Amino acid sequence: MTENLVVPTMAELLAQGKQPEVLFWVGCAGSFDERAKRITKAFVRILTQANVSFAVLGVEESCSGDPAKRAGNEFLYQMQALMNIEVLNAYEAKKIVTACPHCFNTLKNEYPELGGVYEVIHHTTFLKSLLDEGRLTIEGGQYKGKKITFHDPCYLGRANAIYEAPRQLIEKLDAELVEMKRSKANGLCCGAGGAQMFKDAEPGNKEINIERTEDALAVAPEIIATGCPFCNTMMTDGIKNKEEEGNVQVMDVAELIASAEDL
């Protein structure tokens, strides 16, 4: 199906005198990481199926600046942010949807002070709104009765108090949602946030993603669902470390919906 995907850019739509319903902010992971690209494609398939008018910035999209800011390089962050804001404002972007909680948090909460004020929505919240409006239907399909646990991304959960939308989507798959002992506001970080993904681990006896993977495996899920490409990588690495690849899958919520619907 992926080869038939049509993903217009804001520049192409502007040339036609059109403004999309939403701008899909893909993010660095969704653009360049091979695993995260599958999340991007799954989300695009859902948007297409739901007849959502959307566009991406394409080559005009730069890193949100989140890793630079978290690593303490405020100057680099502001350079990247101001460049993006200039582009977004030129296109008069109003509503932005992204599948990355890091981009979501930065665009929503930190761009306004630099002149970038937009309605920014995480993809799980947006998918839930499509469901509520009747534009998207979700069938259980292959996930009916499957045991799924949801790992809360830090920048989605504790930073922005979004806990229910992803869980409601998983329940719509007729799956058995099982909660880890540490979940929602008490969830444990996967270890990738704060630019930690791009540096070596601190001295210690266990990496955080291994600890978090053990939390997940304790409830014996068939699938660990998440809503963040960074979390996806860290949990996948944890599953490999535990040699559980044959028993447990790590999937984004958008991938679950797209594959359940066979989009």
PDB file of N, CA and C in Angstrom, residues 9-19 91:
ATOM      1  N   THR A   9       2.938  18.573  -0.178  1.00  0.00           N
ATOM      2  CA  THR A   9       3.654  19.535   0.655  1.00  0.00           C
ATOM      3  C   THR A   9       2.833  20.824   0.741  1.00  0.00           C
ATOM      4  N   MET A  10       3.134  21.613   1.758  1.00  0.00           N
ATOM      5  CA  MET A  10       2.453  22.896   1.917  1.00  0.00           C
ATOM      6  C   MET A  10       2.705  23.790   0.697  1.00  0.00           C
ATOM      7  N   ALA A  11       3.917  23.706   0.147  1.00  0.00           N
ATOM      8  CA  ALA A  11       4.267  24.521  -1.027  1.00  0.00           C
ATOM      9  C   ALA A  11       3.391  24.148  -2.225  1.00  0.00           C
ATOM     10  N   GLU A  12       3.167  22.835  -2.404  1.00  0.00           N
ATOM     11  CA  GLU A  12       2.323  22.378  -3.527  1.00  0.00           C
ATOM     12  C   GLU A  12       0.887  22.871  -3.365  1.00  0.00           C
ATOM     13  N   LEU A  13       0.371  22.778  -2.136  1.00  0.00           N
ATOM     14  CA  LEU A  13      -1.012  23.221  -1.905  1.00  0.00           C
ATOM     15  C   LEU A  13      -1.138  24.733  -2.047  1.00  0.00           C
ATOM     16  N   LEU A  14      -0.130  25.457  -1.583  1.00  0.00           N
ATOM     17  CA  LEU A  14      -0.154  26.918  -1.709  1.00  0.00           C
ATOM     18  C   LEU A  14      -0.214  27.323  -3.188  1.00  0.00           C
ATOM     19  N   ALA A  15       0.537  26.595  -4.006  1.00  0.00           N
ATOM     20  CA  ALA A  15       0.548  26.882  -5.441  1.00  0.00           C
ATOM     21  C   ALA A  15      -0.832  26.677  -6.067  1.00  0.00           C
ATOM     22  N   GLN A  16      -1.625  25.780  -5.429  1.00  0.00           N
ATOM     23  CA  GLN A  16      -2.989  25.516  -5.922  1.00  0.00           C
ATOM     24  C   GLN A  16      -4.015  26.404  -5.216  1.00  0.00           C
ATOM     25  N   GLY A  17      -3.528  27.266  -4.328  1.00  0.00           N
ATOM     26  CA  GLY A  17      -4.428  28.151  -3.583  1.00  0.00           C
ATOM     27  C   GLY A  17      -5.226  27.425  -2.515  1.00  0.00           C
ATOM     28  N   LYS A  18      -4.675  26.307  -2.009  1.00  0.00           N
ATOM     29  CA  LYS A  18      -5.391  25.508  -0.999  1.00  0.00           C
ATOM     30  C   LYS A  18      -4.700  25.580   0.357  1.00  0.00           C
ATOM     31  N   GLN A  19      -5.493  25.408   1.404  1.00  0.00           N
ATOM     32  CA  GLN A  19      -4.970  25.337   2.775  1.00  0.00           C
ATOM     33  C   GLN A  19      -5.467  24.022   3.376  1.00  0.00           C
ATOM     34  N   TYR A  91       3.244  30.052   5.911  1.00  0.00           N
ATOM     35  CA  TYR A  91       2.158  29.219   5.372  1.00  0.00           C
ATOM     36  C   TYR A  91       0.847  29.422   6.139  1.00  0.00           C
TER      37      TYR A  91
END
